[in-house]
Coordinates of C-alpha atoms in Angstrom, one line a residue:
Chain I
X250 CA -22.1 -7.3 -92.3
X251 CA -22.4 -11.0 -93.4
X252 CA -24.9 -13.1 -92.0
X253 CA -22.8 -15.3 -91.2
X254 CA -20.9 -13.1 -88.8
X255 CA -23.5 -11.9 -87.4
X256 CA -24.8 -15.2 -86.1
X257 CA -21.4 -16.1 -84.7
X258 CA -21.8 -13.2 -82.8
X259 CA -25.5 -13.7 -81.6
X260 CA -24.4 -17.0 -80.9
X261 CA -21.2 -16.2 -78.7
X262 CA -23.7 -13.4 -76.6
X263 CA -26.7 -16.1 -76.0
X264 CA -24.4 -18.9 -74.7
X265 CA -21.8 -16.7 -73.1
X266 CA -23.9 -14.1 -71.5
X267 CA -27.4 -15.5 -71.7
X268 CA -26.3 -18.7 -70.8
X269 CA -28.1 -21.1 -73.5
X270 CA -27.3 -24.4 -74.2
X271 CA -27.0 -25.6 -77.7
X272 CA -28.9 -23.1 -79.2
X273 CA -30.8 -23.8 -82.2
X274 CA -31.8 -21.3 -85.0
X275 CA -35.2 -21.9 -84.5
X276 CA -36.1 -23.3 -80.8
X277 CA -38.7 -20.7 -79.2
X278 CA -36.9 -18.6 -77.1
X279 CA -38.8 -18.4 -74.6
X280 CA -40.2 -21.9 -74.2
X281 CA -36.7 -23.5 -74.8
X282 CA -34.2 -21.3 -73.2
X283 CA -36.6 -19.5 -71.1
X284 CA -36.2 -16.4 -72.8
X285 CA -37.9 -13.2 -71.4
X286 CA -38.8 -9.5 -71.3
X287 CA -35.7 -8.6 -69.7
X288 CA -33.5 -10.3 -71.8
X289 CA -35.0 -9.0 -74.7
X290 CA -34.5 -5.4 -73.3
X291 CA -30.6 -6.9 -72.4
X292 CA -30.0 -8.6 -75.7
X293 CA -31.0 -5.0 -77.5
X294 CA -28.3 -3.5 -75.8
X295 CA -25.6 -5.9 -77.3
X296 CA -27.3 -5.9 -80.3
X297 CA -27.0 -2.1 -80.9
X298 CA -23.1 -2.8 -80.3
X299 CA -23.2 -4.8 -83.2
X300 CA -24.8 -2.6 -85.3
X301 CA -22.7 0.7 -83.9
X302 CA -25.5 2.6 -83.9
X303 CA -28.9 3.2 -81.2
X304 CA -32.0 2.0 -82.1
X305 CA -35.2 4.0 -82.2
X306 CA -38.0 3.4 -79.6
X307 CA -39.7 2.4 -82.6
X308 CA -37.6 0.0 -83.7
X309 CA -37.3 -1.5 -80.2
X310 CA -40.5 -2.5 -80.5
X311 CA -40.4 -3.9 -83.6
X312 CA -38.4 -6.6 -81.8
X313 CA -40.8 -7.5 -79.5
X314 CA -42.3 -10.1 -81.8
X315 CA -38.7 -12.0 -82.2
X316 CA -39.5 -15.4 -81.2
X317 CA -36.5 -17.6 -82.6
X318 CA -32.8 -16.9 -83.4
X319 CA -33.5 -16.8 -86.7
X320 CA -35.6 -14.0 -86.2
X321 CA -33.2 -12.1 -84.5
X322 CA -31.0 -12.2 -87.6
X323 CA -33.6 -10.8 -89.9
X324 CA -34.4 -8.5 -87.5
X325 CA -30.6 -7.0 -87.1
X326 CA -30.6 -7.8 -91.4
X327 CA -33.5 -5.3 -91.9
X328 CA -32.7 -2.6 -89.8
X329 CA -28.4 -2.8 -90.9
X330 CA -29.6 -2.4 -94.3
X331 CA -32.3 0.2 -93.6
X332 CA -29.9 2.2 -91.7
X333 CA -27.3 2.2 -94.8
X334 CA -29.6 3.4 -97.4
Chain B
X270 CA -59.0 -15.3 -34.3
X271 CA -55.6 -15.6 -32.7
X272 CA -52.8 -18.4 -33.7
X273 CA -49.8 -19.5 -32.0
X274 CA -46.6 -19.3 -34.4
X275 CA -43.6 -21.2 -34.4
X276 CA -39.7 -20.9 -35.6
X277 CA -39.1 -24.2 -37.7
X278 CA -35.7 -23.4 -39.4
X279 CA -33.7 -20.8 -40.1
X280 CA -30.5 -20.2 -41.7
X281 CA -27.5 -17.2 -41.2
X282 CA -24.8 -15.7 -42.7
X283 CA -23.2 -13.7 -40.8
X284 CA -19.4 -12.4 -39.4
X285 CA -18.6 -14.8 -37.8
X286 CA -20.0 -17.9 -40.1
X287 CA -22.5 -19.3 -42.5
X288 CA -23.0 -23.2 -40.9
X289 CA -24.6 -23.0 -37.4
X290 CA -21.5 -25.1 -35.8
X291 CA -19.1 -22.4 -37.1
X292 CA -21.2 -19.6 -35.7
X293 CA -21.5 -21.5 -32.0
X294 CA -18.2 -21.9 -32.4
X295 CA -17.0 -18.5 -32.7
X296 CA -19.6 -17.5 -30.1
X297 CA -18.1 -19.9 -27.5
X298 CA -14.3 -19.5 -28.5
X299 CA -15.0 -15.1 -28.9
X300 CA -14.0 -14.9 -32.3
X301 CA -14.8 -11.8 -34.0
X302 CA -15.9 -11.3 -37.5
X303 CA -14.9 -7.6 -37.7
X304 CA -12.0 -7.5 -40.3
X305 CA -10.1 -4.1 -42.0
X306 CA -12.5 -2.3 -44.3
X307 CA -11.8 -2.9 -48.1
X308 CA -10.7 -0.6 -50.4
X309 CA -14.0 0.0 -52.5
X310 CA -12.3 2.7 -54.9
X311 CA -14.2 5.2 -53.8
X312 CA -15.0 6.4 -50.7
X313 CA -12.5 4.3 -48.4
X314 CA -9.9 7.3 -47.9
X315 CA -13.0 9.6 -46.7
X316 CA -13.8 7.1 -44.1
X317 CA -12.2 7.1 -40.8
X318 CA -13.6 3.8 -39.6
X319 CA -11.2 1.2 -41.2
X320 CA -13.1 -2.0 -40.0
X321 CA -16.2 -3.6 -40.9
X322 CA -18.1 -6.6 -39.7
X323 CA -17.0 -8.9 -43.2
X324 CA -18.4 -12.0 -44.7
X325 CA -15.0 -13.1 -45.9
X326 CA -15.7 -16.7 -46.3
X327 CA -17.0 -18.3 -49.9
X328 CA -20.3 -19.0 -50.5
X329 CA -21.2 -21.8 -53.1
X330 CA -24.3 -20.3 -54.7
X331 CA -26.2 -22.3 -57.4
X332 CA -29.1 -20.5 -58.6
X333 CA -29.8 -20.5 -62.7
X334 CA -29.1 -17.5 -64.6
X335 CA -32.5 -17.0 -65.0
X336 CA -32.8 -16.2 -61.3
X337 CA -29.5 -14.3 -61.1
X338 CA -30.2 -11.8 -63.3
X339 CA -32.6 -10.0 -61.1
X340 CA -30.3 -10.3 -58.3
X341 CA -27.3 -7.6 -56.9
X342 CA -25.8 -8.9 -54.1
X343 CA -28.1 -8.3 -51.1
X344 CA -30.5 -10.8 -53.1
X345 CA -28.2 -13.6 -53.0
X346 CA -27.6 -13.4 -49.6
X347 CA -31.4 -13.1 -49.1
X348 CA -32.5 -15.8 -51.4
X349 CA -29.4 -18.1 -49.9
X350 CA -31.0 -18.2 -46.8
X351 CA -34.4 -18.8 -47.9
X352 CA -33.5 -21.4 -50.0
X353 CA -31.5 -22.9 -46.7
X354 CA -34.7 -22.8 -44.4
X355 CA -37.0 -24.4 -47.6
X356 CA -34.9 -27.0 -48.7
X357 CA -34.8 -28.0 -44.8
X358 CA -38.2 -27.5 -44.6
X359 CA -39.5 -29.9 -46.9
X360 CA -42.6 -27.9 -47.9
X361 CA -44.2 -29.1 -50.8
X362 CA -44.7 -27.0 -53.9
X363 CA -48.6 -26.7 -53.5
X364 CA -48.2 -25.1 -51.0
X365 CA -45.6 -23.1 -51.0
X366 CA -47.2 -21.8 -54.2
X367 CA -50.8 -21.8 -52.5
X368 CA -50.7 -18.2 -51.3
X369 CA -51.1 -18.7 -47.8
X370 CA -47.0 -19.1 -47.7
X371 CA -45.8 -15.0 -47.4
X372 CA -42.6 -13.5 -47.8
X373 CA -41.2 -10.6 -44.7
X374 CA -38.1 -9.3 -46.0
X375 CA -36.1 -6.4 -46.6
X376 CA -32.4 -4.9 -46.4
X377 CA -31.6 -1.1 -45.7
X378 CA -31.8 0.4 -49.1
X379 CA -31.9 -2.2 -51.8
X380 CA -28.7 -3.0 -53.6
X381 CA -26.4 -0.1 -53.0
X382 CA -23.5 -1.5 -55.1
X383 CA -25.8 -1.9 -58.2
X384 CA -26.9 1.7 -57.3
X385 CA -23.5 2.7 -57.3
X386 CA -23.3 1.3 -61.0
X387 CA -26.2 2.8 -62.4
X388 CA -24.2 6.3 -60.6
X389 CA -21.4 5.9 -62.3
X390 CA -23.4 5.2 -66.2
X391 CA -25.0 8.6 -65.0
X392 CA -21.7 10.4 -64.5
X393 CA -18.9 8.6 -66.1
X394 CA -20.6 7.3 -69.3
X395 CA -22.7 10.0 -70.8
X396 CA -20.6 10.8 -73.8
X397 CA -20.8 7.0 -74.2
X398 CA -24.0 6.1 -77.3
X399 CA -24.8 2.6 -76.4
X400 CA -24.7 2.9 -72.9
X401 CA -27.5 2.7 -70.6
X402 CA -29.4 1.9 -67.7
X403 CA -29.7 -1.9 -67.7
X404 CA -33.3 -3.4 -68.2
X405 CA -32.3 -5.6 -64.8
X406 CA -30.6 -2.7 -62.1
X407 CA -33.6 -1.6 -61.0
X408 CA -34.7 -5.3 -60.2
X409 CA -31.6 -5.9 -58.3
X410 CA -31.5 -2.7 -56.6
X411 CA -34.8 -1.9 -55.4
X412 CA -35.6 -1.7 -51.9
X413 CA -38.1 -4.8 -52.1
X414 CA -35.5 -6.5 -53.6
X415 CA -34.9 -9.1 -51.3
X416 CA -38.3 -10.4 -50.8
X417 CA -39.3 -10.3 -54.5
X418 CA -36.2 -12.2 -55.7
X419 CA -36.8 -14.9 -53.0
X420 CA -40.8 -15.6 -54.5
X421 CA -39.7 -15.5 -57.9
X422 CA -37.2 -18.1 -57.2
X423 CA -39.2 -20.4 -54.8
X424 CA -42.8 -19.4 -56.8
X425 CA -44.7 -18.2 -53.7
X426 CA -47.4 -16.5 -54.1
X427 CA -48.5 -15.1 -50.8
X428 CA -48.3 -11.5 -49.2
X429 CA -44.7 -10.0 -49.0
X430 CA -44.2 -6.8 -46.9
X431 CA -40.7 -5.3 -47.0
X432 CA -39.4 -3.9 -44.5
X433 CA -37.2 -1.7 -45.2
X434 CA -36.0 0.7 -41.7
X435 CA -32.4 0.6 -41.3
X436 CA -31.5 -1.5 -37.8
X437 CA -35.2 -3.0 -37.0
X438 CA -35.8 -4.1 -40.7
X439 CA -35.7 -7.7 -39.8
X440 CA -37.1 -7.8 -36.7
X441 CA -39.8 -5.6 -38.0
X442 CA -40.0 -8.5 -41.3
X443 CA -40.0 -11.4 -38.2
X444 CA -42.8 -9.5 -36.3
X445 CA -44.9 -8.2 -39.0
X446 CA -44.8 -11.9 -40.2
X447 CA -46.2 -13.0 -37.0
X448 CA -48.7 -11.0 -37.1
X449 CA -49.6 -12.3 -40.5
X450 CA -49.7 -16.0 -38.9
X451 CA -51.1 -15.2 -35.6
X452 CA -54.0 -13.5 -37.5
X453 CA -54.8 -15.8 -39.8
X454 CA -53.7 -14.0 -42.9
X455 CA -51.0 -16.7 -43.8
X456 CA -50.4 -19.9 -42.3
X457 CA -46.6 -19.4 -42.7
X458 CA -43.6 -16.8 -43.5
X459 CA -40.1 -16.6 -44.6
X460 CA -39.1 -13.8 -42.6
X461 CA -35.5 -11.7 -42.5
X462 CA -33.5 -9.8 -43.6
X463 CA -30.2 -8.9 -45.6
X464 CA -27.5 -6.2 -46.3
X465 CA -24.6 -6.3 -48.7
X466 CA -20.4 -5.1 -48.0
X467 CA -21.5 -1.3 -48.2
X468 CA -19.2 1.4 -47.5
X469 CA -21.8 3.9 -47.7
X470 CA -23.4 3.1 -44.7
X471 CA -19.8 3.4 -43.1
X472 CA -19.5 6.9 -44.1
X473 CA -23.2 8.0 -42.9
X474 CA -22.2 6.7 -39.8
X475 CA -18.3 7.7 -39.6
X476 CA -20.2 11.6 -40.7
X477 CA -22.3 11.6 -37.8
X478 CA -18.9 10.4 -35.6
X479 CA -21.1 7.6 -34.5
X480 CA -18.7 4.8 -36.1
X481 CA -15.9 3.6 -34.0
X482 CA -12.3 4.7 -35.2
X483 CA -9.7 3.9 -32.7
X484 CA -9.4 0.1 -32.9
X485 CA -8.5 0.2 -37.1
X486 CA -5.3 -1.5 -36.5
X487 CA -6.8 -4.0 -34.2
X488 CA -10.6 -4.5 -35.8
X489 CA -11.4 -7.9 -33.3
X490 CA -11.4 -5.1 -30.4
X491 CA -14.2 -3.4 -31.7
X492 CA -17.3 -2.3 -31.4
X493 CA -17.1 -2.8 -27.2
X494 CA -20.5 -2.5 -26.1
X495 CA -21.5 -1.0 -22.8
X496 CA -17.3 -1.0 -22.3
X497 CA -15.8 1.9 -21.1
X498 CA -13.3 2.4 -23.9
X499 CA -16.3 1.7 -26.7
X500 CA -16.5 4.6 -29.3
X501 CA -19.0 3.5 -32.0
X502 CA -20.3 1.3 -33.8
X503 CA -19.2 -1.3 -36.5
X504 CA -20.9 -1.8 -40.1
X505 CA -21.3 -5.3 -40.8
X506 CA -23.0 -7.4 -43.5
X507 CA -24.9 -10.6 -43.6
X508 CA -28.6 -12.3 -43.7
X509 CA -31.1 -14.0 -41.6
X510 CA -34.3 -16.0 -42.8
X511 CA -36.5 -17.8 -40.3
X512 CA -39.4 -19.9 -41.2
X513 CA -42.6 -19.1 -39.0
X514 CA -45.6 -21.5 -39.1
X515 CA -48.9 -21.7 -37.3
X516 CA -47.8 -24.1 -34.2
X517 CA -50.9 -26.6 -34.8
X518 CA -50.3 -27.0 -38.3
X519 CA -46.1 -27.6 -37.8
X520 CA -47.2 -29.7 -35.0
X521 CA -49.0 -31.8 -37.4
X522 CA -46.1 -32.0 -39.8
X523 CA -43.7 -32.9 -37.4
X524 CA -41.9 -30.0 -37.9
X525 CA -38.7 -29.1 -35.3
X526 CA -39.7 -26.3 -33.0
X527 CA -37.0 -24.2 -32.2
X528 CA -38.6 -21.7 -30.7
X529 CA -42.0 -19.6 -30.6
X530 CA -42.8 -16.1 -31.0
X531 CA -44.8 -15.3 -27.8
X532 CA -44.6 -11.4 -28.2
X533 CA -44.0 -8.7 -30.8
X534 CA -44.0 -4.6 -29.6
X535 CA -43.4 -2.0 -32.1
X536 CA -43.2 1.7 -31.7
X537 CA -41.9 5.1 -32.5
X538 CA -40.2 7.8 -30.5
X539 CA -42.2 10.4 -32.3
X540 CA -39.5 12.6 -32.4
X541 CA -35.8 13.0 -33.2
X542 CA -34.9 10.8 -36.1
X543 CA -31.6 9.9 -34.5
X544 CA -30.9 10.2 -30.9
X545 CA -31.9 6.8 -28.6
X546 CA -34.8 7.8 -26.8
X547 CA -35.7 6.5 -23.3
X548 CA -39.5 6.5 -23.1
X549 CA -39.7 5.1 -26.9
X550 CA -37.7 2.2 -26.0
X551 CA -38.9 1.2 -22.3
X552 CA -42.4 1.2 -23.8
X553 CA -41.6 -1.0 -26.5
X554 CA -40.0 -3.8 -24.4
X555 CA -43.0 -3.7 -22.1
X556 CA -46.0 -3.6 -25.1
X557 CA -43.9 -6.7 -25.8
X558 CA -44.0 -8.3 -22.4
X559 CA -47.9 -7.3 -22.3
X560 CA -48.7 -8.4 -25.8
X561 CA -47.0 -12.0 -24.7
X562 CA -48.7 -12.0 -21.6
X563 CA -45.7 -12.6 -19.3
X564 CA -43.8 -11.4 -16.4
X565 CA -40.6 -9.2 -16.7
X566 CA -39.2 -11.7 -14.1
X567 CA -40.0 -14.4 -16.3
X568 CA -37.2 -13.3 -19.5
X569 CA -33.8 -15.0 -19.0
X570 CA -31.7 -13.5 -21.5
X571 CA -31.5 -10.3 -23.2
X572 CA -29.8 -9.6 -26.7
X573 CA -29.5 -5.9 -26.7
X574 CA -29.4 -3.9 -29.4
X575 CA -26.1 -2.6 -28.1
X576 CA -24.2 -0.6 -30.8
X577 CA -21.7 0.3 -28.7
X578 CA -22.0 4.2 -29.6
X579 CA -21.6 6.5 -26.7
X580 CA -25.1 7.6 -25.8
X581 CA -27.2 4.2 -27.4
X582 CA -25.6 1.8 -24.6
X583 CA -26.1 4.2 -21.9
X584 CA -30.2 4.6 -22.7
X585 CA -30.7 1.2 -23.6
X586 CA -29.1 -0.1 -20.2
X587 CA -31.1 2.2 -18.9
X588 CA -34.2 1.5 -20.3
X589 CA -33.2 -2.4 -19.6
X590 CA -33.1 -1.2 -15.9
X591 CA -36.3 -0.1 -15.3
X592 CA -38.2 -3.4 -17.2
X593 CA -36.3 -5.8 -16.0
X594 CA -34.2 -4.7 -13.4
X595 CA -30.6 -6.8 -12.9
X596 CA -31.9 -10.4 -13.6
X597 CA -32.0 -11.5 -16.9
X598 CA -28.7 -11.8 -18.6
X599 CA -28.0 -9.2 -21.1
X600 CA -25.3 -9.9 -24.1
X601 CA -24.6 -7.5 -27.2
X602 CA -24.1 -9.8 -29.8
X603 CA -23.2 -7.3 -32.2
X604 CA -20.1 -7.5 -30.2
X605 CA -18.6 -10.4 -32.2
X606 CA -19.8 -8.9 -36.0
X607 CA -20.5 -5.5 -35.9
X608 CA -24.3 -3.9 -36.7
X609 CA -25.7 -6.1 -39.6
X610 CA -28.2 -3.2 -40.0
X611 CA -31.2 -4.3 -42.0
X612 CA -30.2 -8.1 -40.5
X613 CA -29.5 -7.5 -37.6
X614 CA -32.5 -8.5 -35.7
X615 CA -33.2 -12.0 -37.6
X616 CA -29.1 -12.6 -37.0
X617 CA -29.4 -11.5 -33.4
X618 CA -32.6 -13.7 -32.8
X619 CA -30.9 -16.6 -34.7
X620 CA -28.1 -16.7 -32.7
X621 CA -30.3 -16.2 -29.6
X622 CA -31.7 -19.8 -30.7
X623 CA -28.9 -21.3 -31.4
X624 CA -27.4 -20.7 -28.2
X625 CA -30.7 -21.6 -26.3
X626 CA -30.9 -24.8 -28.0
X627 CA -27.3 -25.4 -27.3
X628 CA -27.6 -24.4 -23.4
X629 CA -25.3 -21.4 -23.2
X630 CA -24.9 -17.9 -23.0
X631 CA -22.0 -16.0 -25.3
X632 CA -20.8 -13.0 -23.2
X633 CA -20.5 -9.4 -25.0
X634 CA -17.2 -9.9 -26.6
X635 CA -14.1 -6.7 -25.7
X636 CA -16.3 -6.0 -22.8
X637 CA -13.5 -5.3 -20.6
X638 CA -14.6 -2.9 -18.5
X639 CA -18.0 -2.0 -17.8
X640 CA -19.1 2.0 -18.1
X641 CA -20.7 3.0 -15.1
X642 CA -23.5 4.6 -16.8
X643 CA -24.3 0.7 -18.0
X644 CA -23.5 -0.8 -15.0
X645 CA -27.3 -1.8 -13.3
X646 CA -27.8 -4.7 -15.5
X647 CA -26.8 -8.3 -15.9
X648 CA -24.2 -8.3 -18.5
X649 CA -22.8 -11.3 -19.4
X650 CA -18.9 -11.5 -18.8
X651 CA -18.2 -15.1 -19.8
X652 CA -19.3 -17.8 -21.7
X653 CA -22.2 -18.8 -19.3
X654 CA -24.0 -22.7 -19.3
X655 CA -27.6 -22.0 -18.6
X656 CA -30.9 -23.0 -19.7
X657 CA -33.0 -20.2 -20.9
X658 CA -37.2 -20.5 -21.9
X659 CA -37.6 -16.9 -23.1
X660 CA -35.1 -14.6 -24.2
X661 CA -35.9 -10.8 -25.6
X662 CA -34.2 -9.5 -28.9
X663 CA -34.6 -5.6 -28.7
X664 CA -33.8 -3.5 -32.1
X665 CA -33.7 0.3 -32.3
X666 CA -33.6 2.1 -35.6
X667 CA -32.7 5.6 -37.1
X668 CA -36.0 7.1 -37.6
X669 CA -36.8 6.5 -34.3
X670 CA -38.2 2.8 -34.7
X671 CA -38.1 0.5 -31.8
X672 CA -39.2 -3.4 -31.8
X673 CA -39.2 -6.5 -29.5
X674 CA -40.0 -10.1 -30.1
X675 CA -40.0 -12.1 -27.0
X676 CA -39.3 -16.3 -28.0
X677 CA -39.6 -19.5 -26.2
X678 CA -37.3 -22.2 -26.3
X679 CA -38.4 -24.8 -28.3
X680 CA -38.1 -27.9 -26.0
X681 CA -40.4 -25.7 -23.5
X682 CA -43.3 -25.3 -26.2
X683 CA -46.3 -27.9 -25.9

């Protein structure tokens, strides 16, 4: 999974279902598109669509320090590539 | 230390409309907001009872996604209302956000379509990996649901109390908010209540043969309280918010008094769970009259609970009877929308201001013929023009709950 693709994806989820307006790659999520708990726990969800695969408890919290977009693409980077070794 | 408290605004959706004109309207012209029952998909064919009480009109919501995601459909309703009586208001932030602005609200049981989701991810979705509870249905379907959504969007900060007993859960959120004012615990509420298109409740009912069935091809003849020919009740759906303030303080303001609270009873049967008791309910009514420190003679207009079941009329006219006697005029306003259940008694009470502001009295719509059993009290047959000072909004739950809030017209309170 490109990078690329991924972001397009990410992308089409915040503004679609989250509702973000011209999302930048790293605005603060939670300061600049008011961002929170629940969404994170909602945004996992799609995010494990993505991937195809459920994420460990553990690795749920390991997203709990995602603070821009960015982020969230390192974060779905990392565990992708961990889970294919 | 003992307050007087005060109706400044309020806001419905109801039946039979959302704007007060529409809903005077309907009252004056007997419109009925009783329509077929919708097919839901899943437990329509079960239900015998093909009509419900329906909010059929659109509603122009505009609340942020980051307020709608917490929200199922009881919690629009809910926060539309509030948002209705604080816009009209004109509160400031401070001090809405002061904490001595509370929140009385509840609806039956939560958000029973978003609890129908979150059944059908339990049965119909197991084999499925990804698929789980969402983060957000518990927030939308709890029972507190209602009140929680409506400080979260307004940032209040005050006490909430959610009510949450089937038929008096709004008229228990109205009283209980009172109390709060009239004892100095808050200086003001947002009070109501809310329930959502719910076909469970239909079945419960329709089960315990208590929901009427033999006007489903001609739903504006039904429910028919105290009438002859009545045989049931009719679910309905809908919300009512009220603002109560401490009088000196909306005095001061130069808020619009519609109306104020002069008395609030509340009781149990300590008993059955479900049949109308007689003692339970003529006690409440008078606690009420003694607790406002008024005459029975002195009440002008009775909304009854009036369900239109079989037994419920029969006790209720009864226990009307022997407080009251024949004089003040007694309407079922359930009549035109079927039982709003947890709404019913901040609807009821609305329209009770509505039409005492406006100088009339709607009559208890399909009352055609009056059973026998109901016969020694002052119904009200047609549309009547009459000035009323205090009127009596009676609620009686399953559980055996009973309440009472006794109001003044507005122009009478100095």
């Amino acid at each position: 999974m490109q990078r690329e693709d991924i972001k397009r994806q990410i992308l089409t989820i915040l503004e679609d279902s989250f509702e973000f307006e011209n999302p930048g790659l790293n605005d603060n999520l939670r300061d600049e598109h008011g961002f929170d708990s629940i969404d994170a726990i909602e945004l996992l969800g799609e995010i494990e669509k993505i991937l195809g695969f459920s994420l460990t408890r553990a690795e749920k919290e390991k997203a709990m320090t995602i603070r821009t977009i960015n982020d969230i693409l390192d974060y779905i980077e990392v565990i992708a590539s961990e889970h294919s070794r | 230390m003992e307050r007087r408290v005060v109706i400044t605004e309020c806001s419905a959706i109801t039946p039979i409309g959302y704007a007060k004109d529409d809903i005077i309207k309907s009252l004056k012209e007997g419109i009925s907001g009783v329509k077929p029952l919708r097919d839901d998909g899943l437990l329509t064919d079960y239900i015998h009872s093909r009509v419900f009480g329906t909010v059929d009109y659109p509603i122009a919501y505009d609340f942020k996604r980051l307020y709608r995601k917490t929200m199922g459909p009881v919690a629009f309703y809910a926060c539309q209302v509030a948002k209705d009586i604080l816009a009209r208001a004109g509160l400031s932030q401070e001090f809405i956000s002061s904490g001595r602005l509370g929140v009385a609200f509840g609806s039956t049981h939560g958000s029973p379509s978003i609890q129908r989701h979150i059944y059908k991810t339990f049965f119909s979705n197991l084999k499925s990996e990804f698929s789980s509870i969402g983060a957000v249905d518990y927030l939308k379907s709890m029972v507190h649901t209602t009140a929680v959504n409506i400080t979260r969007m307004f940032g209040i900060t005050g006490r909430v109390i959610a009510s949450s007993t089937a038929c008096t859960t709004s008229s228990q959120s109205i009283g209980f908010g009172y109390e709060m004012v009239k004892y100095g615990m808050q200086d003001a509420m947002i009070c109501g209540g809310a329930d959502e298109y719910d076909t469970t409740a239909v079945a419960v009912f329709d089960n315990l043969l208590a929901c009427s069935v033999a006007y489903n091809d001609k739903p504006e003849c039904t429910p028919r309280p105290f009438d002859r020919k009545r045989d049931g009740l009719v679910v309905g759906e809908g919300a009512g918010a009220v603002l109560l303030e401490e009088y000196e303080s909306a005095k001061k303001r130069g808020a619009n008094i519609l109306a104020e609270v002069i008395g609030f009873a509340c009781n149990n049967n300590g008993g059955d769970l479900i049949l109308p008791n007689i003692d339970g309910i003529t006690t409440t009514l008078r606690l009420a009259l003694e607790e406002a420190g008024i005459k029975a003679d002195e009440v002008d207009f009775v909304s009854a609970h009036a369900t239109a079941t079989k037994m419920g009329d029969v006790i209720e006219s009864q226990a009307i009877a022997a407080v009251y006697g024949d004089s003040p005029l007694i309407t079922g306003l359930k009549s035109y929308m079927g039982h709003t259940m947890g709404a019913c008694g901040a609807i009821e009470l609305i329209l009770t201001m509505y039409m005492m502001e406006s100088g009339f009295i709607a009559p208890t719509l399909n009352l055609e013929s009056v059973d026998e059993r109901c016969g020694m009290i002052n119904h009200t047959r047609k549309l009547t023009a009459v000035d009323t000072n205090i009127a009596a909004i009676q609620n009686f739950a399953f559980g055996g709950v009973n309440t009472c809030l006794l109001i003044k017209n507005g122009s009478a309170v100095s």
